[in-house]
Short mmCIF file of C-alpha atoms and ligand atoms in Angstrom, two decimals:
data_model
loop_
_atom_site.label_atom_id
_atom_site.label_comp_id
_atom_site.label_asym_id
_atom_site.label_seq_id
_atom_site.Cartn_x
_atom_site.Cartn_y
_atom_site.Cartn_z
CA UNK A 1 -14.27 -10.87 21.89
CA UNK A 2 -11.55 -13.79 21.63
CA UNK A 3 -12.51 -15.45 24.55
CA UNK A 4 -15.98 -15.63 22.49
CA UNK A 5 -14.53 -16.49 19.20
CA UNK A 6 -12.83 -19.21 21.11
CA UNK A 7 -16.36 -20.44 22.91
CA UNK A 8 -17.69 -20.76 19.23
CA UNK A 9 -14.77 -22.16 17.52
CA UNK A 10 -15.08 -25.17 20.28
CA UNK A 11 -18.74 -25.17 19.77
CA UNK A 12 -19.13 -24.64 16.19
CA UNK A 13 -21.30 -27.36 14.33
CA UNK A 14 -20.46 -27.08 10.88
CA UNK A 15 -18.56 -23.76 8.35
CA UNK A 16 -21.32 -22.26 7.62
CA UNK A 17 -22.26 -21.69 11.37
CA UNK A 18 -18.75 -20.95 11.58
CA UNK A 19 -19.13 -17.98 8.62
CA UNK A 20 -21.91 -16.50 9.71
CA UNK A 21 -20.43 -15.89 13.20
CA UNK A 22 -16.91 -15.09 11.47
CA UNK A 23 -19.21 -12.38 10.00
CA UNK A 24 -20.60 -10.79 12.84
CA UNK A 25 -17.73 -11.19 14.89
CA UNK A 26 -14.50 -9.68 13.45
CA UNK A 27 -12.09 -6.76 15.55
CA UNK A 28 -14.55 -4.60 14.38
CA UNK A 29 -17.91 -4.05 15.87
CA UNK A 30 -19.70 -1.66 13.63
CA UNK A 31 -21.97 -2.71 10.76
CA UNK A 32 -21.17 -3.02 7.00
CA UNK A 33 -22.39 -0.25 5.21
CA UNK A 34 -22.95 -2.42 2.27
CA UNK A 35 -26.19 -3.91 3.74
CA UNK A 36 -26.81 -7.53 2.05
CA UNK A 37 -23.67 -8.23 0.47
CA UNK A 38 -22.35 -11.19 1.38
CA UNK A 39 -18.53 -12.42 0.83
CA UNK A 40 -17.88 -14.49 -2.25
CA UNK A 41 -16.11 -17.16 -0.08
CA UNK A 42 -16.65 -17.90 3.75
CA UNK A 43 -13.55 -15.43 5.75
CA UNK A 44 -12.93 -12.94 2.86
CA UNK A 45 -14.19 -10.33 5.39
CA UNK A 46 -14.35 -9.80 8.88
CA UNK A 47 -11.88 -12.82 10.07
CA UNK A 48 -11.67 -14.02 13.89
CA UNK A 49 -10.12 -11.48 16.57
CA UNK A 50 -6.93 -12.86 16.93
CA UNK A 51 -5.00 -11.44 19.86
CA UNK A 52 -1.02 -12.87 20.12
CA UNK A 53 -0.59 -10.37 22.85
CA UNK A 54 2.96 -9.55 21.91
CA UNK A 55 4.58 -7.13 24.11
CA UNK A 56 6.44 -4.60 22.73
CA UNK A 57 7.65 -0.62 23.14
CA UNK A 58 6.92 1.81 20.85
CA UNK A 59 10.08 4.07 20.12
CA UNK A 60 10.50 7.50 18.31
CA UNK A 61 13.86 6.90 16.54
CA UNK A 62 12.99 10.50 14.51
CA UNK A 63 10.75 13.41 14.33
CA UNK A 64 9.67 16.82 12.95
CA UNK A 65 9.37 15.27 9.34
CA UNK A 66 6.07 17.37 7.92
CA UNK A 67 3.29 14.14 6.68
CA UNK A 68 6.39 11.51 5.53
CA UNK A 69 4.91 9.17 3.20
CA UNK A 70 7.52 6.39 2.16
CA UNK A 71 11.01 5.14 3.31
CA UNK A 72 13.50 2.64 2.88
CA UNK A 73 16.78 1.79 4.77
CA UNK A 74 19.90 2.16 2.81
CA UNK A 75 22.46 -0.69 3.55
CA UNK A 76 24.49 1.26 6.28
CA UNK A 77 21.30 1.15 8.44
CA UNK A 78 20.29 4.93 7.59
CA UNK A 79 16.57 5.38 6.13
CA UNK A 80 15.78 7.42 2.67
CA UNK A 81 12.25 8.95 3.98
CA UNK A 82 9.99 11.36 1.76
CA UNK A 83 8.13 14.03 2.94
CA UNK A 84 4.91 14.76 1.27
CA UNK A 85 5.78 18.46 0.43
CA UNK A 86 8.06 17.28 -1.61
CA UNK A 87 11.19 16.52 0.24
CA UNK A 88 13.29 13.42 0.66
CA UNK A 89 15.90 13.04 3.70
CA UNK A 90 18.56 10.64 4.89
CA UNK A 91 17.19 9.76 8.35
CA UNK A 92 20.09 8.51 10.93
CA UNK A 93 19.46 5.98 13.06
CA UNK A 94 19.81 8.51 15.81
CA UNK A 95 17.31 10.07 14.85
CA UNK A 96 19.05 13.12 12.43
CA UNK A 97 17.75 14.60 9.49
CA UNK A 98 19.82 15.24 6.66
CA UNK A 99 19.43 18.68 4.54
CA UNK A 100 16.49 17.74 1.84
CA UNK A 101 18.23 15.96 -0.51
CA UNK A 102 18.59 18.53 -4.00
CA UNK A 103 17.97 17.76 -7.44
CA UNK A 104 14.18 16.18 -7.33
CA UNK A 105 11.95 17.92 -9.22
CA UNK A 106 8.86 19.80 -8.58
CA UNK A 107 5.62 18.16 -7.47
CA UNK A 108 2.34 18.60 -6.69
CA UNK A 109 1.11 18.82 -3.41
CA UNK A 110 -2.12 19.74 -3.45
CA UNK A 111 -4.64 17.12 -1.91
CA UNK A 112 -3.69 13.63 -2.01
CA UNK A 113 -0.65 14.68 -3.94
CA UNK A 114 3.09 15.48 -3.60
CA UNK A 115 6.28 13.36 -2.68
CA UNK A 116 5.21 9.59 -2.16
CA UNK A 117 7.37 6.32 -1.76
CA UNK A 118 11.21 5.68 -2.60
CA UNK A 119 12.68 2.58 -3.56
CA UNK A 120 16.37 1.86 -3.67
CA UNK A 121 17.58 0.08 -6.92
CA UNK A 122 17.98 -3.77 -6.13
CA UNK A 123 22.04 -2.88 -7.40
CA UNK A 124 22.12 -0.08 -5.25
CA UNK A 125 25.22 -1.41 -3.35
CA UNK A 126 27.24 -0.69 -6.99
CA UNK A 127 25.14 1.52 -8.85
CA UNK A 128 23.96 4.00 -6.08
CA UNK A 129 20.70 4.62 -7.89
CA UNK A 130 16.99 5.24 -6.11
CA UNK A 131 13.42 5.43 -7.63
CA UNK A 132 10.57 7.97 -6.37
CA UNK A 133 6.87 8.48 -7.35
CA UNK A 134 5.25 11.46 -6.99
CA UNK A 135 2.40 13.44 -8.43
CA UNK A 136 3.85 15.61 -11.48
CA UNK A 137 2.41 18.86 -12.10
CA UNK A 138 0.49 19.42 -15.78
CA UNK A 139 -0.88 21.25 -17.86
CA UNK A 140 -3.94 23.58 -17.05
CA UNK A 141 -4.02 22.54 -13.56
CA UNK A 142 -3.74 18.95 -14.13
CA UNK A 143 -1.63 16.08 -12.79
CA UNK A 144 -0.37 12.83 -12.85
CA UNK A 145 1.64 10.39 -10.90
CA UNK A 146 5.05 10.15 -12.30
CA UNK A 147 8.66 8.04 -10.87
CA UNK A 148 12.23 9.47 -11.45
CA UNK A 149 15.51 7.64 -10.87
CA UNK A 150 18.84 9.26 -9.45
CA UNK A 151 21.79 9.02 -8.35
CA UNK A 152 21.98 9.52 -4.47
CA UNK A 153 25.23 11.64 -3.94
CA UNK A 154 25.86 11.62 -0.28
CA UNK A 155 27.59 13.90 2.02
CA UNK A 156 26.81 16.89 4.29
CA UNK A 157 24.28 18.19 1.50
CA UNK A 158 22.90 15.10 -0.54
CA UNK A 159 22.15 15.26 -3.69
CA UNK A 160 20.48 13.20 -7.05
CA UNK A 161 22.56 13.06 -10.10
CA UNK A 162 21.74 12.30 -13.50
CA UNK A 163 17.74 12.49 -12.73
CA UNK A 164 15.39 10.87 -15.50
CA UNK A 165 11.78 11.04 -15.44
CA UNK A 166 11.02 7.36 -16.58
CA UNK A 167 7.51 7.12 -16.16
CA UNK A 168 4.23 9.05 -16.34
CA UNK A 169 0.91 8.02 -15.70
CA UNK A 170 -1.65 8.74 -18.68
CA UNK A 171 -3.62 10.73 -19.26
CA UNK A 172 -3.16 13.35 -17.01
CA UNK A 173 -6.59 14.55 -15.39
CA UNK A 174 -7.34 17.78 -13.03
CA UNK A 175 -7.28 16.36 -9.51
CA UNK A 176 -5.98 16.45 -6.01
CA UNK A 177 -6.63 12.99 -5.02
CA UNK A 178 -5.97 9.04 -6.14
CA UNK A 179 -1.88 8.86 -7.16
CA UNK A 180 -1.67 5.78 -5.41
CA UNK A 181 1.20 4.40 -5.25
CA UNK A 182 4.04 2.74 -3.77
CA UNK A 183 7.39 1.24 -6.23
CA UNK A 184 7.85 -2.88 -5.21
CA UNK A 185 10.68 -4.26 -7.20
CA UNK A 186 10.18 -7.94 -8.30
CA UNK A 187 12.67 -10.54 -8.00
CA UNK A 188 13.08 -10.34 -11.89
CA UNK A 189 14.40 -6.50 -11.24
CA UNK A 190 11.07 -5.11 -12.66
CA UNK A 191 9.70 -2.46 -11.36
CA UNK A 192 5.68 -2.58 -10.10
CA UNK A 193 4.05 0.85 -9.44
CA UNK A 194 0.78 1.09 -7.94
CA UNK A 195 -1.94 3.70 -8.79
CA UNK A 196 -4.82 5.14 -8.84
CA UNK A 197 -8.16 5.93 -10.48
CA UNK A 198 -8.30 9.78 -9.76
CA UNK A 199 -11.01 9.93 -7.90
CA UNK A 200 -13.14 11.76 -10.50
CA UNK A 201 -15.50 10.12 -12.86
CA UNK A 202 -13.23 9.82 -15.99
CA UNK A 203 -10.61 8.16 -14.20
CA UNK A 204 -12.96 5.94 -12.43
CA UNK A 205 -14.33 4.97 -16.02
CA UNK A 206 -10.80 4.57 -17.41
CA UNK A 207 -10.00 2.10 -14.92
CA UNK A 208 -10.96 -0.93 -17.41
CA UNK A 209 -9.52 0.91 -20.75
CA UNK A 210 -6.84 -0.84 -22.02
CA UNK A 211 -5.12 2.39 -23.47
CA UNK A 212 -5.34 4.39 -20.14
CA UNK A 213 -2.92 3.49 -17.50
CA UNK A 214 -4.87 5.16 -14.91
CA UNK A 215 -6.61 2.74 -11.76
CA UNK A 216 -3.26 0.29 -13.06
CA UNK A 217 -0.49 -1.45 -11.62
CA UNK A 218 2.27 -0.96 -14.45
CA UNK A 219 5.70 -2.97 -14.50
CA UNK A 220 8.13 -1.39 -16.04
CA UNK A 221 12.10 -1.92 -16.77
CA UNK A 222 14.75 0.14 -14.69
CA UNK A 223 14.84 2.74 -17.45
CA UNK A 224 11.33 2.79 -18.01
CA UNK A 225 10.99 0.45 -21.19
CA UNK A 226 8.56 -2.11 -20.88
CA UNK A 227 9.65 -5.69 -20.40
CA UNK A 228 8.96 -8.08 -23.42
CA UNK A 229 7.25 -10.71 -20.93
CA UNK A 230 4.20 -7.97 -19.80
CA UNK A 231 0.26 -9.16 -20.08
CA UNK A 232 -0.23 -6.74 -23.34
CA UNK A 233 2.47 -6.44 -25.34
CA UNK A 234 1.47 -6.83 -28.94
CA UNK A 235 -2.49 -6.35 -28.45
CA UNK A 236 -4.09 -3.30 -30.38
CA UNK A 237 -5.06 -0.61 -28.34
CA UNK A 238 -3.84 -1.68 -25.08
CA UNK A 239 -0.38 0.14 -23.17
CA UNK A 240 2.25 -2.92 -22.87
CA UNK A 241 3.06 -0.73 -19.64
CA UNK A 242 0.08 -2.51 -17.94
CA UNK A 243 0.32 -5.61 -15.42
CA UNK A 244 -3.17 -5.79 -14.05
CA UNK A 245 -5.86 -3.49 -14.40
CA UNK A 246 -9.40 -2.33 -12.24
CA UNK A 247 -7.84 -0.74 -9.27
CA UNK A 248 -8.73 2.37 -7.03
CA UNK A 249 -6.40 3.44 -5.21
CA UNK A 250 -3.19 1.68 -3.98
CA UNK A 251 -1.13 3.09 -1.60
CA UNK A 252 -0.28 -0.15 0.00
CA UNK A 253 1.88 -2.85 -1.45
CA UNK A 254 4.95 -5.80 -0.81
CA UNK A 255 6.28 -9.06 -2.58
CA UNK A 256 5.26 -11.99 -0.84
CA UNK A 257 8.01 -13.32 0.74
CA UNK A 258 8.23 -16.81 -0.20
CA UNK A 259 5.96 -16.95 -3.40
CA UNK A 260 7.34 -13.12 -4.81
CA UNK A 261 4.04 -12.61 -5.94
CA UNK A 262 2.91 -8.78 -5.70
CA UNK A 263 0.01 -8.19 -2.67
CA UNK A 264 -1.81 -5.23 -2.30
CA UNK A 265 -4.45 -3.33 -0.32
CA UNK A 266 -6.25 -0.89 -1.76
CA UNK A 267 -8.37 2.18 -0.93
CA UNK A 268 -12.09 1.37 -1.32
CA UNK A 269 -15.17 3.88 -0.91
CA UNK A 270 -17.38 3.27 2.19
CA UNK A 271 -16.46 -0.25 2.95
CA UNK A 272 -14.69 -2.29 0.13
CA UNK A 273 -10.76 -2.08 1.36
CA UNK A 274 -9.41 -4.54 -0.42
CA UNK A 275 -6.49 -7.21 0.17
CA UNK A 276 -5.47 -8.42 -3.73
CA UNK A 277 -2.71 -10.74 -5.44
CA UNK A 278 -2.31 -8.75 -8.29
CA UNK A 279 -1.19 -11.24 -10.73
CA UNK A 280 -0.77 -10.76 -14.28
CA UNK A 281 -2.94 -9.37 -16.89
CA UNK A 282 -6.02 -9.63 -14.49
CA UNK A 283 -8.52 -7.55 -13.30
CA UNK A 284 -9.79 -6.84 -10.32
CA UNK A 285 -12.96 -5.44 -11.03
CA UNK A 286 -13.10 -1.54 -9.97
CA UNK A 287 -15.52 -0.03 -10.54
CA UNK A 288 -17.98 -2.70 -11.85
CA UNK A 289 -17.72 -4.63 -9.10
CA UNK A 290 -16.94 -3.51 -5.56
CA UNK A 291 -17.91 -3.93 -1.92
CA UNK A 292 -19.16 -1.47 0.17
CA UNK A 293 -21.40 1.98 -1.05
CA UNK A 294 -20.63 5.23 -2.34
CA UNK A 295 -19.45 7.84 -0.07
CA UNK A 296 -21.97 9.95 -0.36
CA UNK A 297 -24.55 6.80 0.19
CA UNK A 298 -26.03 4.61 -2.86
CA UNK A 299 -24.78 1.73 -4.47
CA UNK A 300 -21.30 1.34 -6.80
CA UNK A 301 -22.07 1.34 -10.40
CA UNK A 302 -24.22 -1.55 -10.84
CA UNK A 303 -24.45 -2.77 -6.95
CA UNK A 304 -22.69 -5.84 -7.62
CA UNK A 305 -19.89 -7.64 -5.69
CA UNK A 306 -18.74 -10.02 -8.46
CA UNK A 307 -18.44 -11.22 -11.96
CA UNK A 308 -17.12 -13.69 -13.85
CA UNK A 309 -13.70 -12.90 -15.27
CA UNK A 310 -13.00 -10.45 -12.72
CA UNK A 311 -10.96 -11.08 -9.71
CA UNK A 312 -12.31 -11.12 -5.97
CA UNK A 313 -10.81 -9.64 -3.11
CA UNK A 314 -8.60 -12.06 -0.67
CA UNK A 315 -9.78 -10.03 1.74
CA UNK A 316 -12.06 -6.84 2.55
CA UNK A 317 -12.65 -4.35 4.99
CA UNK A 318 -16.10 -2.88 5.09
CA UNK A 319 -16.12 -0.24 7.58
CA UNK A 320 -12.59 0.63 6.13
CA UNK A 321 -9.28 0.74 7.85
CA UNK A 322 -7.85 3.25 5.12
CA UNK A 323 -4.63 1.51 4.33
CA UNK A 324 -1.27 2.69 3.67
CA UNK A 325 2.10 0.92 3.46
CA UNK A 326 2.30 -2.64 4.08
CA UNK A 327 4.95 -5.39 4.93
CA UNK A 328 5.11 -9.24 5.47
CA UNK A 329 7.01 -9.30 8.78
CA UNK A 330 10.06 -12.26 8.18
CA UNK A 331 12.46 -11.63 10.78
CA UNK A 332 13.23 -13.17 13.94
CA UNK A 333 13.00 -10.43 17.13
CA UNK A 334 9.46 -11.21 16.82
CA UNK A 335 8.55 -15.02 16.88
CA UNK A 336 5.29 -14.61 16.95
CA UNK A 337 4.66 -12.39 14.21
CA UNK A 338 6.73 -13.91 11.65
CA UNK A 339 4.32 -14.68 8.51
CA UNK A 340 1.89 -11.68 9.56
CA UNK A 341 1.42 -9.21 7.12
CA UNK A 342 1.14 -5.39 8.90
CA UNK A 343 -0.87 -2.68 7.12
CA UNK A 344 -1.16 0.69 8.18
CA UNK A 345 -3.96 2.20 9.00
CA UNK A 346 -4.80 6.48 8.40
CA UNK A 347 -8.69 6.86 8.98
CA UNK A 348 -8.34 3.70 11.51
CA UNK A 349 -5.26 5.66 13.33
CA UNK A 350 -4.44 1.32 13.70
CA UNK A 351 -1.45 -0.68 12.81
CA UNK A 352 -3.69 -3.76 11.47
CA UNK A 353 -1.93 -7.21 11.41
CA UNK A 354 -3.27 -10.15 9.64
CA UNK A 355 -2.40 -14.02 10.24
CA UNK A 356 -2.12 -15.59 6.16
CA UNK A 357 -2.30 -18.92 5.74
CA UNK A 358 -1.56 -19.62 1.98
CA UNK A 359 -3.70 -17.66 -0.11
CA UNK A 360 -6.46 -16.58 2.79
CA UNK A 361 -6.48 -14.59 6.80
CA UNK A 362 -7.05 -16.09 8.63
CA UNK A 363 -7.31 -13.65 11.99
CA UNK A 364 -6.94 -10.10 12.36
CA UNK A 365 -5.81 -7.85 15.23
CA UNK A 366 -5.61 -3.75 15.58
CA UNK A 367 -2.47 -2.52 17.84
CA UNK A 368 -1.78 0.84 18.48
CA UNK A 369 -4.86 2.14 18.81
CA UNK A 370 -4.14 4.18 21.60
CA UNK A 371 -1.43 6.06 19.59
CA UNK A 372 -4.15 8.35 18.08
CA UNK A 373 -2.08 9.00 15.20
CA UNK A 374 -2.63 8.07 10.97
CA UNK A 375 -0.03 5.52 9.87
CA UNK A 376 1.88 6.18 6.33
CA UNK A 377 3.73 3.98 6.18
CA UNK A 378 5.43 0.14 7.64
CA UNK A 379 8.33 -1.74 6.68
CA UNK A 380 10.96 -4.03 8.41
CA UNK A 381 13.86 -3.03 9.18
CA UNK A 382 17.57 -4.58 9.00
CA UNK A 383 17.30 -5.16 12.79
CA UNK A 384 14.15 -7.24 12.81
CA UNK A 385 12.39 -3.82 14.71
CA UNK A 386 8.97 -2.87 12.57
CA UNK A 387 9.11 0.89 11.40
CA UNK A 388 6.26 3.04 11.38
CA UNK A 389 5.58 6.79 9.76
CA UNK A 390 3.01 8.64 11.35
CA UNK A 391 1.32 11.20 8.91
CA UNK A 392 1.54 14.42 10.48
CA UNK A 393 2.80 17.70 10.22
CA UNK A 394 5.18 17.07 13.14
CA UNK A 395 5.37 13.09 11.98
CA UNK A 396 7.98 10.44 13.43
CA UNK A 397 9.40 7.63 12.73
CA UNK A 398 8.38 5.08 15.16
CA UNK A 399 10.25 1.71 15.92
CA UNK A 400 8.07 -1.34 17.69
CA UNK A 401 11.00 -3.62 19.54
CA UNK A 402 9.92 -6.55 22.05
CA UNK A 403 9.46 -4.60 25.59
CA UNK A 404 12.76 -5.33 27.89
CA1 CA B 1 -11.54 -5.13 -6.67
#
């Protein structure tokens, strides 16, 4: 497939010859569901095979940690993972578990739902504290997503002192699925959490409310107070806790490194993953306008793909890769890779990178999949190595290094 995206990039006779093959011809072969939609600009879908052939091993560093969802590295080169069940361990680079770390409270498991990402606080060095989401048991069988702060208290059994709850996602609804999320600090020291719509028609619909802060990305303070400088402060009716609004589901999500603007990749129905920017008091159009059709077949609301004053898509993915955590790889034990942004893949069992140039991809390639395994989660780590968390009941922690 490169060699022929080659051919016809030596051939080509003009863009939109050049788009229409781009179309037909990205690293994957099957059809769009969503027959007849066509992308809003030429390469927001379906961008050229682009193979680096980078050579590398893939290394278990840990294992026997039951569906891990999120990690971090601390600054002594040990990892803060999560499991989804609800526990949260110190990972040693040799591969060690710690005890669950006590003091978190109880979550919700069911579904889509329990123990999700973990964030250290960008004054961690001095002030020891970490941030969690999770999906927070209700009322009457319902849930929400939620993040706590702590302090971690380390030794042979870890602990989190002085836990606050400092956010909840309203209104809580009765489901099992669609609690995004994933905790990015900005450089400002804000805190951006990613969510989700619920997967069940009032959530969808709340989406676009202003006073509902579920299908949001909210940016909140430290301590949970809402920074003066947020999209809504001051309107009627609207939750200053919002920064953008019109999402699905986003379990995917990293600061640009040289801009610090937030990116995203979010969960779409049956084609309609979507790459965003998720800038400030915008909206990025779920559920009036999507890609892709509904799971069980039919169009999305109104069967559009745009509109004016909603956002588009940098980038979608219709079939879907089902994305998870994402990073923008920066380091150097990789040459080649530096700039890529890695996403990874659990219903594509893929780690999918994509070449960015400014604001667009502009190639994509699928590695790993041969591993035959659901990807949680991918982040760099302090050695320049990409980290990987398969989502299994026996999951690992994988390391990619160049092969010797
Ligand atoms: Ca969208």
């Amino acid at each position: 497939m490169r060699s022929l995206a080659i051919a016809l990039t030596l051939s080509f006779a003009g863009v939109a010859t050049f788009a229409q093959v781009a179309q037909q011809q990205g690293v994957d072969p099957r059809p769009p569901n969503g027959q007849g939609q066509t992308p809003a600009v030429p390469g927001q879908t379906r961008a050229p095979e682009h193979r680096l052939g980078v050579a590398f091993d893939v290394v278990t560093v840990a294992s026997g940690l039951v569906n891990p969802w999120g990690m971090t590295f601390l600054p002594d080169g040990r990892m803060l993972v999560t499991e989804k069940p609800g526990r949260l361990r110190i990972v040693s680079p040799d591969g060690t578990l710690s005890e669950p770390v006590a003091g978190l409270p109880e979550v919700d498991a069911r579904g889509q739902g329990g123990l999700l990402d973990v964030a250290l606080d960008p004054d961690y060095a001095s002030n020891r504290l970490i941030y969690w989401s999770y999906a927070e048991p209700g009322e009457d069988g319902t849930n929400n997503t939620a993040v706590a702060r702590g302090r971690l208290a380390d030794g042979a059994t870890p602990r989190v002192e002085d836990v606050e709850v400092i956010y909840h996602q309203t209104p809580p609804l009765a489901s099992r699925a669609h609690f995004g999320s994933r905790l990015v600090f900005a450089r400002d020291g804000t805190l951006f959490v990613t969510q989700g719509d619920r997967s069940v028609t009032p959530g969808r619909m709340q989406a676009q409310d202003m006073d509902s802060l579920i299908g949001k990305i909210v940016r909140i303070n430290k301590d949970g107070s809402v920074p003066d400088d947020n999209p809504f402060v001051g309107q009627a009716g609207a939750d200053p806790k919002i920064w953008s609004i019109g999402h699905r589901n986003i379990q995917s999500a990293a600061l640009h490194p040289e801009t610090g603007e937030l990116w995203e990749v979010e969960h779409g129905t049956r084609g309609g993953d979507e790459l965003n920017i998720a800038r400030k008091g915008l909206d990025y159009g779920w559920p009036t306008i999507a890609y892709g059709i509904e799971y069980r077949g039919g169009q999305i609301t109104g069967g559009i793909q745009a509109q004016d004053g909603m956002e588009q898509p940098v980038y979608y993915w219709d079939p879907v890769i089902a994305p998870s955590g994402m990073t923008f790889y920066t380091a150097d034990l990789f040459p080649a890779w530096k700039g890529s942004l890695f996403i990874g893949g659990l219903a594509s069992e893929a780690l999918v990178r994509l070449g960015i140039e400014g604001e667009r991809v502009s190639g994509e390639e699928r590695l790993l999949t041969d591993l035959d395994e659901r990807i949680r989660d991918v982040a760099q780590g302090p050695d320049g190595a990409l980290y990987l968390l398969t989502d299994n009941e026996d999951g690992r922690v994988l390391k990619l290094v160049p092969s010797r």
